[in-house]
Amino acid sequence: MRLPRLSFQRLRSVTSQSKMAPSVWTSAKHLRRFIRSFCPAKRPLSRGGCSANTEPPGGGRVFSGIQPTGVPHLGNYLGALENWVGLQDRYPSVLYSIVDLHSITQPQDPAQLKSNVLDMAASLLACGIDPERAILFQQSQVSEHAELSWILGCLTSMPRLRHLPQWKMKSKLKNEGSVGLYTYPVLQAADILLYRSTHVPVGEDQVQHLELAQDLARIFNNRYGDLFPEPTALLSSTRKVKSLRDPANKMSKSDPQAMATISLTDSPDDIALKLRRAVTDFTSEVSFDPEARPGVSNLVTIHAAVAAISPEEAVSRARGMDTGAYKSLVAEAVVLRLAPIREEIRRLRGDRAHLEAVLARGARRARELAAPVLREVRQRVGFC
């Protein structure tokens, strides 16, 4: 039987914080020796392996990625990108990737894909991603992602992937899915582990995929010696923004109903029209009850998020209004919040050379972190 390795440093931190008695230290030492008798010895780093600057800094390293679907929508911004911006101030090392390798699990027009990558770069910069504080790069330009994905794929069982929710959902929609769609959670794990990331901002629907990354870190470490930290999820506190036409589903750019999704580049008139046609119910009073009143509650969620207030405060501001009047109030708040972002996206889209330069510099910086880690992986696996 193979037992998981106990992190003695973690135990020491916890016990010192709780001021445990010396007898517990003795027990912990015996326990550690016992477990180590079942586990392979920790291998030292190979000569010429990971350099000091690839180590996650003391405060940790954040990694996350977004597919190049063009300009993001309001749900992307409130649910993820706004949080990404804040993380730049909280962590000393932050990497954000435009994950174009993931995007080709669906058929893509090559010219449109190139355009979408630049549109996403412009959008991320306009939302507040600062290339001086974060590494912003295009995934396919760092080939180490694909190679590590293959190595990790050889440590992953098919049943483990088959039960992940994204495969079940997307393959069901297409009747059958591609091999890339089946294995892309392994590529996600490689994206994270390649930089020895410690924290990953994810939505609730991606938690199981992060658990796969954690499992693969443990499997690799147990087989080849400790190298990868097990990344921790950073869940957004913002409620998921729903479709304006079907509040049972989340807002999505692929929604066939044009009125269902607000893009970050929508004009004020378009935003007002979409919110005016948002599905609610036959009760005129505004209240927040996601189960009983999903449509109205979605409007409250949007209002609260863009105005940086609580849902309760949003409902309070709607007192005396019917849902029709409230939609106008929400529209005003959304237009006010998105106006500077929309204008900055427009400006940046007109400077293709600048966007390409930002991504090229980000790719160089990402490779500086990725190459030593992959070199160490190759040596441990036995490739060199």
mmCIF file of C-alpha atoms in Angstrom:
data_model
loop_
_atom_site.group_PDB
_atom_site.id
_atom_site.type_symbol
_atom_site.label_atom_id
_atom_site.label_comp_id
_atom_site.label_asym_id
_atom_site.label_seq_id
_atom_site.Cartn_x
_atom_site.Cartn_y
_atom_site.Cartn_z
ATOM 1 C CA MET A 1 0.000 0.000 0.000
ATOM 2 C CA ARG A 2 1.336 3.422 -0.964
ATOM 3 C CA LEU A 3 0.551 6.204 1.457
ATOM 4 C CA PRO A 4 0.607 9.883 0.501
ATOM 5 C CA ARG A 5 3.671 11.844 1.586
ATOM 6 C CA LEU A 6 3.158 14.039 4.627
ATOM 7 C CA SER A 7 4.331 17.642 4.271
ATOM 8 C CA PHE A 8 6.394 18.154 7.421
ATOM 9 C CA GLN A 9 6.805 21.871 6.782
ATOM 10 C CA ARG A 10 3.044 22.263 6.593
ATOM 11 C CA LEU A 11 2.599 20.302 9.815
ATOM 12 C CA ARG A 12 5.258 22.388 11.527
ATOM 13 C CA SER A 13 3.524 25.608 10.477
ATOM 14 C CA VAL A 14 0.170 24.465 11.772
ATOM 15 C CA THR A 15 1.510 23.133 15.059
ATOM 16 C CA SER A 16 3.596 26.204 15.785
ATOM 17 C CA GLN A 17 0.598 28.472 15.170
ATOM 18 C CA SER A 18 -1.523 26.496 17.596
ATOM 19 C CA LYS A 19 1.285 26.290 20.233
ATOM 20 C CA MET A 20 1.008 22.521 20.542
ATOM 21 C CA ALA A 21 2.925 20.689 23.268
ATOM 22 C CA PRO A 22 6.400 19.174 22.607
ATOM 23 C CA SER A 23 4.957 15.664 22.866
ATOM 24 C CA VAL A 24 3.043 16.304 19.644
ATOM 25 C CA TRP A 25 6.333 17.138 17.923
ATOM 26 C CA THR A 26 7.720 13.763 18.936
ATOM 27 C CA SER A 27 4.632 11.983 17.596
ATOM 28 C CA ALA A 28 4.805 13.930 14.370
ATOM 29 C CA LYS A 29 8.437 12.969 13.840
ATOM 30 C CA HIS A 30 7.683 9.280 14.377
ATOM 31 C CA LEU A 31 4.689 9.527 12.039
ATOM 32 C CA ARG A 32 6.809 11.149 9.357
ATOM 33 C CA ARG A 33 9.473 8.425 9.591
ATOM 34 C CA PHE A 34 6.765 5.762 9.375
ATOM 35 C CA ILE A 35 5.190 7.278 6.257
ATOM 36 C CA ARG A 36 8.563 7.798 4.580
ATOM 37 C CA SER A 37 9.236 4.082 4.930
ATOM 38 C CA PHE A 38 6.384 3.513 2.455
ATOM 39 C CA CYS A 39 7.207 6.384 0.081
ATOM 40 C CA PRO A 40 10.096 6.860 -2.340
ATOM 41 C CA ALA A 41 12.861 9.153 -1.177
ATOM 42 C CA LYS A 42 12.644 12.741 -2.284
ATOM 43 C CA ARG A 43 14.879 13.277 -5.277
ATOM 44 C CA PRO A 44 17.138 16.304 -5.361
ATOM 45 C CA LEU A 45 16.848 18.663 -8.295
ATOM 46 C CA SER A 46 18.911 17.468 -11.239
ATOM 47 C CA ARG A 47 22.018 19.382 -12.134
ATOM 48 C CA GLY A 48 21.057 22.175 -14.479
ATOM 49 C CA GLY A 49 17.412 21.828 -13.388
ATOM 50 C CA CYS A 50 14.991 24.438 -12.085
ATOM 51 C CA SER A 51 16.645 27.741 -11.367
ATOM 52 C CA ALA A 52 15.756 29.791 -8.320
ATOM 53 C CA ASN A 53 13.565 32.226 -10.272
ATOM 54 C CA THR A 54 11.143 29.428 -11.244
ATOM 55 C CA GLU A 55 10.325 28.779 -7.594
ATOM 56 C CA PRO A 56 6.940 30.213 -6.617
ATOM 57 C CA PRO A 57 7.673 33.338 -4.552
ATOM 58 C CA GLY A 58 6.834 33.447 -0.877
ATOM 59 C CA GLY A 59 3.366 34.840 -1.471
ATOM 60 C CA GLY A 60 2.565 32.236 -4.133
ATOM 61 C CA ARG A 61 2.046 32.230 -7.882
ATOM 62 C CA VAL A 62 -1.294 32.641 -9.674
ATOM 63 C CA PHE A 63 -2.113 31.135 -13.069
ATOM 64 C CA SER A 64 -5.326 31.268 -15.066
ATOM 65 C CA GLY A 65 -6.343 31.116 -18.701
ATOM 66 C CA ILE A 66 -9.163 32.237 -20.953
ATOM 67 C CA GLN A 67 -10.098 31.006 -24.404
ATOM 68 C CA PRO A 68 -9.847 33.486 -27.295
ATOM 69 C CA THR A 69 -13.520 33.816 -28.100
ATOM 70 C CA GLY A 70 -13.107 37.448 -29.115
ATOM 71 C CA VAL A 71 -14.350 40.222 -26.849
ATOM 72 C CA PRO A 72 -15.560 38.893 -23.458
ATOM 73 C CA HIS A 73 -19.104 39.378 -22.208
ATOM 74 C CA LEU A 74 -20.396 40.881 -18.981
ATOM 75 C CA GLY A 75 -20.452 37.504 -17.246
ATOM 76 C CA ASN A 76 -16.754 36.930 -18.069
ATOM 77 C CA TYR A 77 -15.872 40.328 -16.681
ATOM 78 C CA LEU A 78 -17.828 40.142 -13.435
ATOM 79 C CA GLY A 79 -17.169 36.456 -12.799
ATOM 80 C CA ALA A 80 -13.466 36.279 -13.663
ATOM 81 C CA LEU A 81 -11.658 39.248 -15.188
ATOM 82 C CA GLU A 82 -12.494 41.737 -12.451
ATOM 83 C CA ASN A 83 -11.069 39.235 -9.961
ATOM 84 C CA TRP A 84 -7.965 38.746 -12.137
ATOM 85 C CA VAL A 85 -7.257 42.462 -11.951
ATOM 86 C CA GLY A 86 -7.435 42.434 -8.154
ATOM 87 C CA LEU A 87 -5.111 39.439 -7.875
ATOM 88 C CA GLN A 88 -2.294 41.484 -9.406
ATOM 89 C CA ASP A 89 -2.137 43.434 -6.141
ATOM 90 C CA ARG A 90 -2.380 40.403 -3.873
ATOM 91 C CA TYR A 91 0.248 38.038 -5.311
ATOM 92 C CA PRO A 92 3.873 38.668 -6.308
ATOM 93 C CA SER A 93 3.772 36.436 -9.399
ATOM 94 C CA VAL A 94 0.757 36.298 -11.732
ATOM 95 C CA LEU A 95 0.382 34.695 -15.169
ATOM 96 C CA TYR A 96 -2.640 34.990 -17.458
ATOM 97 C CA SER A 97 -2.760 33.008 -20.678
ATOM 98 C CA ILE A 98 -4.918 33.268 -23.788
ATOM 99 C CA VAL A 99 -5.374 29.527 -24.231
ATOM 100 C CA ASP A 100 -5.657 29.076 -27.980
ATOM 101 C CA LEU A 101 -4.604 25.409 -27.793
ATOM 102 C CA HIS A 102 -7.789 24.754 -25.835
ATOM 103 C CA SER A 103 -9.900 26.640 -28.362
ATOM 104 C CA ILE A 104 -9.138 24.242 -31.247
ATOM 105 C CA THR A 105 -11.044 21.425 -29.542
ATOM 106 C CA GLN A 106 -13.836 23.107 -31.536
ATOM 107 C CA PRO A 107 -13.430 23.851 -35.289
ATOM 108 C CA GLN A 108 -11.842 27.284 -35.777
ATOM 109 C CA ASP A 109 -11.339 29.522 -38.782
ATOM 110 C CA PRO A 110 -7.574 30.308 -38.695
ATOM 111 C CA ALA A 111 -7.938 33.987 -39.615
ATOM 112 C CA GLN A 112 -10.733 34.457 -37.080
ATOM 113 C CA LEU A 113 -8.719 32.689 -34.387
ATOM 114 C CA LYS A 114 -5.799 35.096 -34.884
ATOM 115 C CA SER A 115 -8.183 38.030 -34.691
ATOM 116 C CA ASN A 116 -9.854 36.631 -31.575
ATOM 117 C CA VAL A 117 -6.505 36.279 -29.801
ATOM 118 C CA LEU A 118 -5.755 39.976 -30.341
ATOM 119 C CA ASP A 119 -9.308 40.977 -29.387
ATOM 120 C CA MET A 120 -8.943 39.047 -26.142
ATOM 121 C CA ALA A 121 -5.580 40.667 -25.465
ATOM 122 C CA ALA A 122 -7.101 44.113 -26.033
ATOM 123 C CA SER A 123 -10.004 43.253 -23.742
ATOM 124 C CA LEU A 124 -7.791 41.995 -20.928
ATOM 125 C CA LEU A 125 -5.633 45.105 -21.065
ATOM 126 C CA ALA A 126 -8.719 47.346 -21.162
ATOM 127 C CA CYS A 127 -10.172 45.585 -18.108
ATOM 128 C CA GLY A 128 -7.024 46.352 -16.119
ATOM 129 C CA ILE A 129 -4.525 43.532 -16.680
ATOM 130 C CA ASP A 130 -1.140 45.246 -16.417
ATOM 131 C CA PRO A 131 1.692 43.537 -18.368
ATOM 132 C CA GLU A 132 4.168 45.073 -15.919
ATOM 133 C CA ARG A 133 2.528 43.302 -12.968
ATOM 134 C CA ALA A 134 1.326 40.139 -14.713
ATOM 135 C CA ILE A 135 2.676 37.947 -17.493
ATOM 136 C CA LEU A 136 0.105 38.020 -20.305
ATOM 137 C CA PHE A 137 0.836 35.576 -23.108
ATOM 138 C CA GLN A 138 -0.551 33.352 -25.862
ATOM 139 C CA GLN A 139 -0.469 29.696 -24.806
ATOM 140 C CA SER A 140 0.575 28.211 -28.159
ATOM 141 C CA GLN A 141 3.721 30.355 -28.207
ATOM 142 C CA VAL A 142 5.116 28.428 -25.219
ATOM 143 C CA SER A 143 5.561 24.886 -26.551
ATOM 144 C CA GLU A 144 6.356 23.503 -23.096
ATOM 145 C CA HIS A 145 2.596 23.411 -22.394
ATOM 146 C CA ALA A 146 1.999 20.731 -25.012
ATOM 147 C CA GLU A 147 4.987 18.581 -24.030
ATOM 148 C CA LEU A 148 4.131 18.568 -20.334
ATOM 149 C CA SER A 149 0.532 17.760 -21.252
ATOM 150 C CA TRP A 150 1.684 14.581 -23.018
ATOM 151 C CA ILE A 151 3.791 13.506 -20.041
ATOM 152 C CA LEU A 152 0.947 14.118 -17.593
ATOM 153 C CA GLY A 153 -1.479 12.380 -19.948
ATOM 154 C CA CYS A 154 0.614 9.236 -19.570
ATOM 155 C CA LEU A 155 -0.038 9.429 -15.818
ATOM 156 C CA THR A 156 -3.827 9.855 -16.238
ATOM 157 C CA SER A 157 -6.379 7.073 -16.573
ATOM 158 C CA MET A 158 -9.194 7.190 -19.130
ATOM 159 C CA PRO A 159 -11.938 6.624 -16.504
ATOM 160 C CA ARG A 160 -10.603 9.639 -14.573
ATOM 161 C CA LEU A 161 -11.198 11.883 -17.605
ATOM 162 C CA ARG A 162 -14.452 10.251 -18.621
ATOM 163 C CA HIS A 163 -16.207 11.360 -15.438
ATOM 164 C CA LEU A 164 -15.271 15.033 -15.664
ATOM 165 C CA PRO A 165 -18.381 17.196 -16.165
ATOM 166 C CA GLN A 166 -17.175 19.173 -19.203
ATOM 167 C CA TRP A 167 -16.609 16.017 -21.256
ATOM 168 C CA LYS A 168 -20.023 14.673 -20.323
ATOM 169 C CA MET A 169 -21.740 17.919 -21.280
ATOM 170 C CA LYS A 170 -19.871 18.838 -24.467
ATOM 171 C CA SER A 171 -19.629 15.341 -25.916
ATOM 172 C CA LYS A 172 -23.351 14.875 -25.327
ATOM 173 C CA LEU A 173 -24.082 18.044 -27.309
ATOM 174 C CA LYS A 174 -21.960 16.807 -30.210
ATOM 175 C CA ASN A 175 -22.915 13.109 -29.868
ATOM 176 C CA GLU A 176 -19.198 12.398 -29.856
ATOM 177 C CA GLY A 177 -16.205 14.568 -29.054
ATOM 178 C CA SER A 178 -12.642 14.819 -30.294
ATOM 179 C CA VAL A 179 -9.628 13.331 -28.536
ATOM 180 C CA GLY A 180 -8.578 16.916 -27.793
ATOM 181 C CA LEU A 181 -11.875 17.599 -26.045
ATOM 182 C CA TYR A 182 -11.449 14.404 -24.028
ATOM 183 C CA THR A 183 -7.906 15.191 -22.888
ATOM 184 C CA TYR A 184 -8.031 18.971 -22.567
ATOM 185 C CA PRO A 185 -8.334 18.791 -18.742
ATOM 186 C CA VAL A 186 -4.838 17.265 -18.811
ATOM 187 C CA LEU A 187 -3.642 20.267 -20.831
ATOM 188 C CA GLN A 188 -5.299 22.497 -18.220
ATOM 189 C CA ALA A 189 -3.321 20.687 -15.537
ATOM 190 C CA ALA A 190 -0.128 21.156 -17.553
ATOM 191 C CA ASP A 191 -0.873 24.880 -17.931
ATOM 192 C CA ILE A 192 -1.031 25.192 -14.149
ATOM 193 C CA LEU A 193 1.787 22.881 -13.091
ATOM 194 C CA LEU A 194 4.264 24.098 -15.710
ATOM 195 C CA TYR A 195 4.714 27.297 -13.699
ATOM 196 C CA ARG A 196 4.541 25.523 -10.352
ATOM 197 C CA SER A 197 1.468 27.619 -9.640
ATOM 198 C CA THR A 198 0.102 27.707 -6.108
ATOM 199 C CA HIS A 199 -3.263 29.416 -6.719
ATOM 200 C CA VAL A 200 -5.771 29.213 -9.561
ATOM 201 C CA PRO A 201 -8.859 31.453 -9.869
ATOM 202 C CA VAL A 202 -11.642 29.206 -11.169
ATOM 203 C CA GLY A 203 -15.404 29.073 -11.442
ATOM 204 C CA GLU A 204 -17.367 26.435 -9.592
ATOM 205 C CA ASP A 205 -17.772 24.461 -12.837
ATOM 206 C CA GLN A 206 -13.978 24.117 -13.116
ATOM 207 C CA VAL A 207 -13.230 22.879 -9.595
ATOM 208 C CA GLN A 208 -13.125 19.218 -10.652
ATOM 209 C CA HIS A 209 -10.601 20.052 -13.362
ATOM 210 C CA LEU A 210 -8.397 21.741 -10.764
ATOM 211 C CA GLU A 211 -8.708 18.620 -8.639
ATOM 212 C CA LEU A 212 -7.249 16.703 -11.584
ATOM 213 C CA ALA A 213 -4.247 19.064 -11.547
ATOM 214 C CA GLN A 214 -3.856 18.426 -7.825
ATOM 215 C CA ASP A 215 -4.039 14.654 -8.390
ATOM 216 C CA LEU A 216 -1.460 14.786 -11.177
ATOM 217 C CA ALA A 217 0.890 16.851 -9.014
ATOM 218 C CA ARG A 218 0.664 14.162 -6.322
ATOM 219 C CA ILE A 219 1.105 11.305 -8.814
ATOM 220 C CA PHE A 220 4.151 12.893 -10.427
ATOM 221 C CA ASN A 221 5.713 13.797 -7.067
ATOM 222 C CA ASN A 222 5.209 10.294 -5.677
ATOM 223 C CA ARG A 223 6.699 8.668 -8.760
ATOM 224 C CA TYR A 224 9.574 11.035 -9.550
ATOM 225 C CA GLY A 225 10.144 13.094 -6.395
ATOM 226 C CA ASP A 226 8.649 16.353 -5.182
ATOM 227 C CA LEU A 227 8.521 19.063 -7.838
ATOM 228 C CA PHE A 228 4.994 20.430 -8.211
ATOM 229 C CA PRO A 229 3.012 22.194 -5.467
ATOM 230 C CA GLU A 230 -0.655 21.239 -5.253
ATOM 231 C CA PRO A 231 -2.538 24.333 -6.479
ATOM 232 C CA THR A 232 -5.359 25.852 -4.451
ATOM 233 C CA ALA A 233 -8.620 27.154 -5.932
ATOM 234 C CA LEU A 234 -9.505 30.836 -5.657
ATOM 235 C CA LEU A 235 -13.278 31.004 -6.056
ATOM 236 C CA SER A 236 -14.886 34.288 -7.069
ATOM 237 C CA SER A 237 -17.318 35.787 -4.579
ATOM 238 C CA THR A 238 -19.499 37.153 -7.418
ATOM 239 C CA ARG A 239 -22.584 35.113 -8.245
ATOM 240 C CA LYS A 240 -22.650 33.678 -11.757
ATOM 241 C CA VAL A 241 -24.315 36.001 -14.271
ATOM 242 C CA LYS A 242 -27.141 34.252 -16.105
ATOM 243 C CA SER A 243 -28.499 34.510 -19.617
ATOM 244 C CA LEU A 244 -30.878 37.442 -20.027
ATOM 245 C CA ARG A 245 -33.225 35.244 -22.053
ATOM 246 C CA ASP A 246 -32.954 32.015 -20.065
ATOM 247 C CA PRO A 247 -31.835 32.611 -16.471
ATOM 248 C CA ALA A 248 -31.579 28.860 -15.896
ATOM 249 C CA ASN A 249 -28.303 28.974 -17.860
ATOM 250 C CA LYS A 250 -25.202 31.112 -17.486
ATOM 251 C CA MET A 251 -24.489 34.002 -19.850
ATOM 252 C CA SER A 252 -22.555 32.694 -22.843
ATOM 253 C CA LYS A 253 -21.148 34.118 -26.047
ATOM 254 C CA SER A 254 -22.245 30.969 -27.888
ATOM 255 C CA ASP A 255 -25.897 31.567 -26.946
ATOM 256 C CA PRO A 256 -27.891 31.596 -30.206
ATOM 257 C CA GLN A 257 -30.136 34.376 -28.861
ATOM 258 C CA ALA A 258 -28.467 37.731 -29.497
ATOM 259 C CA MET A 259 -30.461 39.374 -26.706
ATOM 260 C CA ALA A 260 -29.143 36.932 -24.099
ATOM 261 C CA THR A 261 -25.605 38.259 -23.722
ATOM 262 C CA ILE A 262 -24.073 41.694 -23.095
ATOM 263 C CA SER A 263 -20.663 42.165 -24.729
ATOM 264 C CA LEU A 264 -18.099 44.526 -23.232
ATOM 265 C CA THR A 265 -18.188 46.473 -26.504
ATOM 266 C CA ASP A 266 -21.975 46.812 -26.733
ATOM 267 C CA SER A 267 -23.217 50.366 -27.189
ATOM 268 C CA PRO A 268 -25.329 52.012 -24.462
ATOM 269 C CA ASP A 269 -28.410 51.590 -26.654
ATOM 270 C CA ASP A 270 -27.719 47.885 -27.165
ATOM 271 C CA ILE A 271 -27.208 47.361 -23.438
ATOM 272 C CA ALA A 272 -30.467 49.141 -22.613
ATOM 273 C CA LEU A 273 -32.356 47.120 -25.234
ATOM 274 C CA LYS A 274 -31.051 43.778 -24.022
ATOM 275 C CA LEU A 275 -31.852 44.538 -20.400
ATOM 276 C CA ARG A 276 -35.294 45.868 -21.329
ATOM 277 C CA ARG A 277 -36.048 42.524 -22.979
ATOM 278 C CA ALA A 278 -34.562 40.448 -20.162
ATOM 279 C CA VAL A 279 -36.853 37.654 -18.960
ATOM 280 C CA THR A 280 -38.402 38.310 -15.553
ATOM 281 C CA ASP A 281 -41.841 37.206 -14.276
ATOM 282 C CA PHE A 282 -45.344 38.545 -13.632
ATOM 283 C CA THR A 283 -44.582 40.083 -10.229
ATOM 284 C CA SER A 284 -43.745 43.771 -10.530
ATOM 285 C CA GLU A 285 -41.920 44.199 -7.219
ATOM 286 C CA VAL A 286 -38.123 43.748 -7.213
ATOM 287 C CA SER A 287 -36.777 41.103 -4.849
ATOM 288 C CA PHE A 288 -33.789 38.778 -4.638
ATOM 289 C CA ASP A 289 -34.746 35.097 -4.646
ATOM 290 C CA PRO A 290 -32.636 33.125 -7.169
ATOM 291 C CA GLU A 291 -34.697 29.965 -6.757
ATOM 292 C CA ALA A 292 -38.200 31.419 -7.017
ATOM 293 C CA ARG A 293 -37.417 34.478 -9.198
ATOM 294 C CA PRO A 294 -34.299 33.698 -11.264
ATOM 295 C CA GLY A 295 -34.846 36.398 -13.904
ATOM 296 C CA VAL A 296 -35.294 39.334 -11.517
ATOM 297 C CA SER A 297 -32.570 37.967 -9.244
ATOM 298 C CA ASN A 298 -30.178 37.899 -12.212
ATOM 299 C CA LEU A 299 -30.827 41.618 -12.736
ATOM 300 C CA VAL A 300 -30.149 42.233 -9.040
ATOM 301 C CA THR A 301 -26.903 40.231 -9.291
ATOM 302 C CA ILE A 302 -25.763 42.323 -12.267
ATOM 303 C CA HIS A 303 -26.742 45.600 -10.583
ATOM 304 C CA ALA A 304 -24.985 44.680 -7.346
ATOM 305 C CA ALA A 305 -21.805 43.597 -9.147
ATOM 306 C CA VAL A 306 -21.412 46.615 -11.431
ATOM 307 C CA ALA A 307 -22.316 49.083 -8.660
ATOM 308 C CA ALA A 308 -20.087 47.308 -6.090
ATOM 309 C CA ILE A 309 -22.945 46.909 -3.602
ATOM 310 C CA SER A 310 -24.658 43.935 -1.978
ATOM 311 C CA PRO A 311 -27.789 42.349 -3.467
ATOM 312 C CA GLU A 312 -29.684 43.623 -0.431
ATOM 313 C CA GLU A 313 -28.567 47.187 -1.144
ATOM 314 C CA ALA A 314 -29.536 46.786 -4.805
ATOM 315 C CA VAL A 315 -33.039 45.693 -3.785
ATOM 316 C CA SER A 316 -33.226 48.623 -1.383
ATOM 317 C CA ARG A 317 -32.410 51.055 -4.206
ATOM 318 C CA ALA A 318 -35.201 49.499 -6.262
ATOM 319 C CA ARG A 319 -37.848 50.086 -3.593
ATOM 320 C CA GLY A 320 -40.965 51.580 -5.147
ATOM 321 C CA MET A 321 -39.971 50.558 -8.690
ATOM 322 C CA ASP A 322 -41.577 47.925 -10.866
ATOM 323 C CA THR A 323 -39.319 45.584 -12.846
ATOM 324 C CA GLY A 324 -39.608 47.747 -15.969
ATOM 325 C CA ALA A 325 -38.227 50.809 -14.193
ATOM 326 C CA TYR A 326 -35.608 48.683 -12.452
ATOM 327 C CA LYS A 327 -34.309 47.423 -15.799
ATOM 328 C CA SER A 328 -33.587 51.039 -16.751
ATOM 329 C CA LEU A 329 -31.709 51.566 -13.481
ATOM 330 C CA VAL A 330 -29.632 48.436 -14.084
ATOM 331 C CA ALA A 331 -28.914 49.530 -17.660
ATOM 332 C CA GLU A 332 -27.607 52.894 -16.448
ATOM 333 C CA ALA A 333 -25.289 51.176 -13.957
ATOM 334 C CA VAL A 334 -23.962 48.723 -16.572
ATOM 335 C CA VAL A 335 -23.383 51.461 -19.163
ATOM 336 C CA LEU A 336 -21.510 53.567 -16.597
ATOM 337 C CA ARG A 337 -19.279 50.639 -15.607
ATOM 338 C CA LEU A 338 -18.484 49.439 -19.131
ATOM 339 C CA ALA A 339 -18.032 52.798 -20.890
ATOM 340 C CA PRO A 340 -14.294 53.240 -20.157
ATOM 341 C CA ILE A 341 -13.596 49.581 -20.934
ATOM 342 C CA ARG A 342 -15.437 49.793 -24.249
ATOM 343 C CA GLU A 343 -13.495 52.893 -25.299
ATOM 344 C CA GLU A 344 -10.144 51.381 -24.320
ATOM 345 C CA ILE A 345 -10.876 48.172 -26.249
ATOM 346 C CA ARG A 346 -11.680 50.273 -29.299
ATOM 347 C CA ARG A 347 -8.409 52.181 -28.961
ATOM 348 C CA LEU A 348 -6.275 49.075 -28.426
ATOM 349 C CA ARG A 349 -7.834 47.182 -31.337
ATOM 350 C CA GLY A 350 -6.539 49.946 -33.555
ATOM 351 C CA ASP A 351 -2.944 49.273 -32.446
ATOM 352 C CA ARG A 352 -2.288 45.692 -33.551
ATOM 353 C CA ALA A 353 1.498 46.127 -33.306
ATOM 354 C CA HIS A 354 1.239 47.051 -29.627
ATOM 355 C CA LEU A 355 -0.927 44.019 -28.838
ATOM 356 C CA GLU A 356 1.462 41.690 -30.661
ATOM 357 C CA ALA A 357 4.422 43.199 -28.794
ATOM 358 C CA VAL A 358 2.720 42.735 -25.417
ATOM 359 C CA LEU A 359 1.995 39.064 -26.178
ATOM 360 C CA ALA A 360 5.498 38.431 -27.549
ATOM 361 C CA ARG A 361 7.114 39.881 -24.427
ATOM 362 C CA GLY A 362 4.749 37.863 -22.243
ATOM 363 C CA ALA A 363 5.634 34.653 -24.112
ATOM 364 C CA ARG A 364 9.356 35.285 -23.563
ATOM 365 C CA ARG A 365 8.815 35.834 -19.856
ATOM 366 C CA ALA A 366 6.596 32.740 -19.603
ATOM 367 C CA ARG A 367 9.217 30.589 -21.369
ATOM 368 C CA GLU A 368 11.848 31.777 -18.902
ATOM 369 C CA LEU A 369 9.755 30.175 -16.151
ATOM 370 C CA ALA A 370 8.535 27.153 -18.118
ATOM 371 C CA ALA A 371 11.738 25.922 -19.778
ATOM 372 C CA PRO A 372 13.698 25.056 -16.589
ATOM 373 C CA VAL A 373 10.673 23.257 -15.114
ATOM 374 C CA LEU A 374 10.151 21.151 -18.220
ATOM 375 C CA ARG A 375 13.897 20.433 -18.400
ATOM 376 C CA GLU A 376 13.690 19.116 -14.847
ATOM 377 C CA VAL A 377 10.629 17.010 -15.745
ATOM 378 C CA ARG A 378 12.414 15.541 -18.772
ATOM 379 C CA GLN A 379 15.418 14.577 -16.670
ATOM 380 C CA ARG A 380 13.307 12.962 -13.961
ATOM 381 C CA VAL A 381 11.221 11.010 -16.453
ATOM 382 C CA GLY A 382 14.399 9.764 -18.144
ATOM 383 C CA PHE A 383 14.380 11.611 -21.464
ATOM 384 C CA CYS A 384 17.834 13.092 -20.869
#
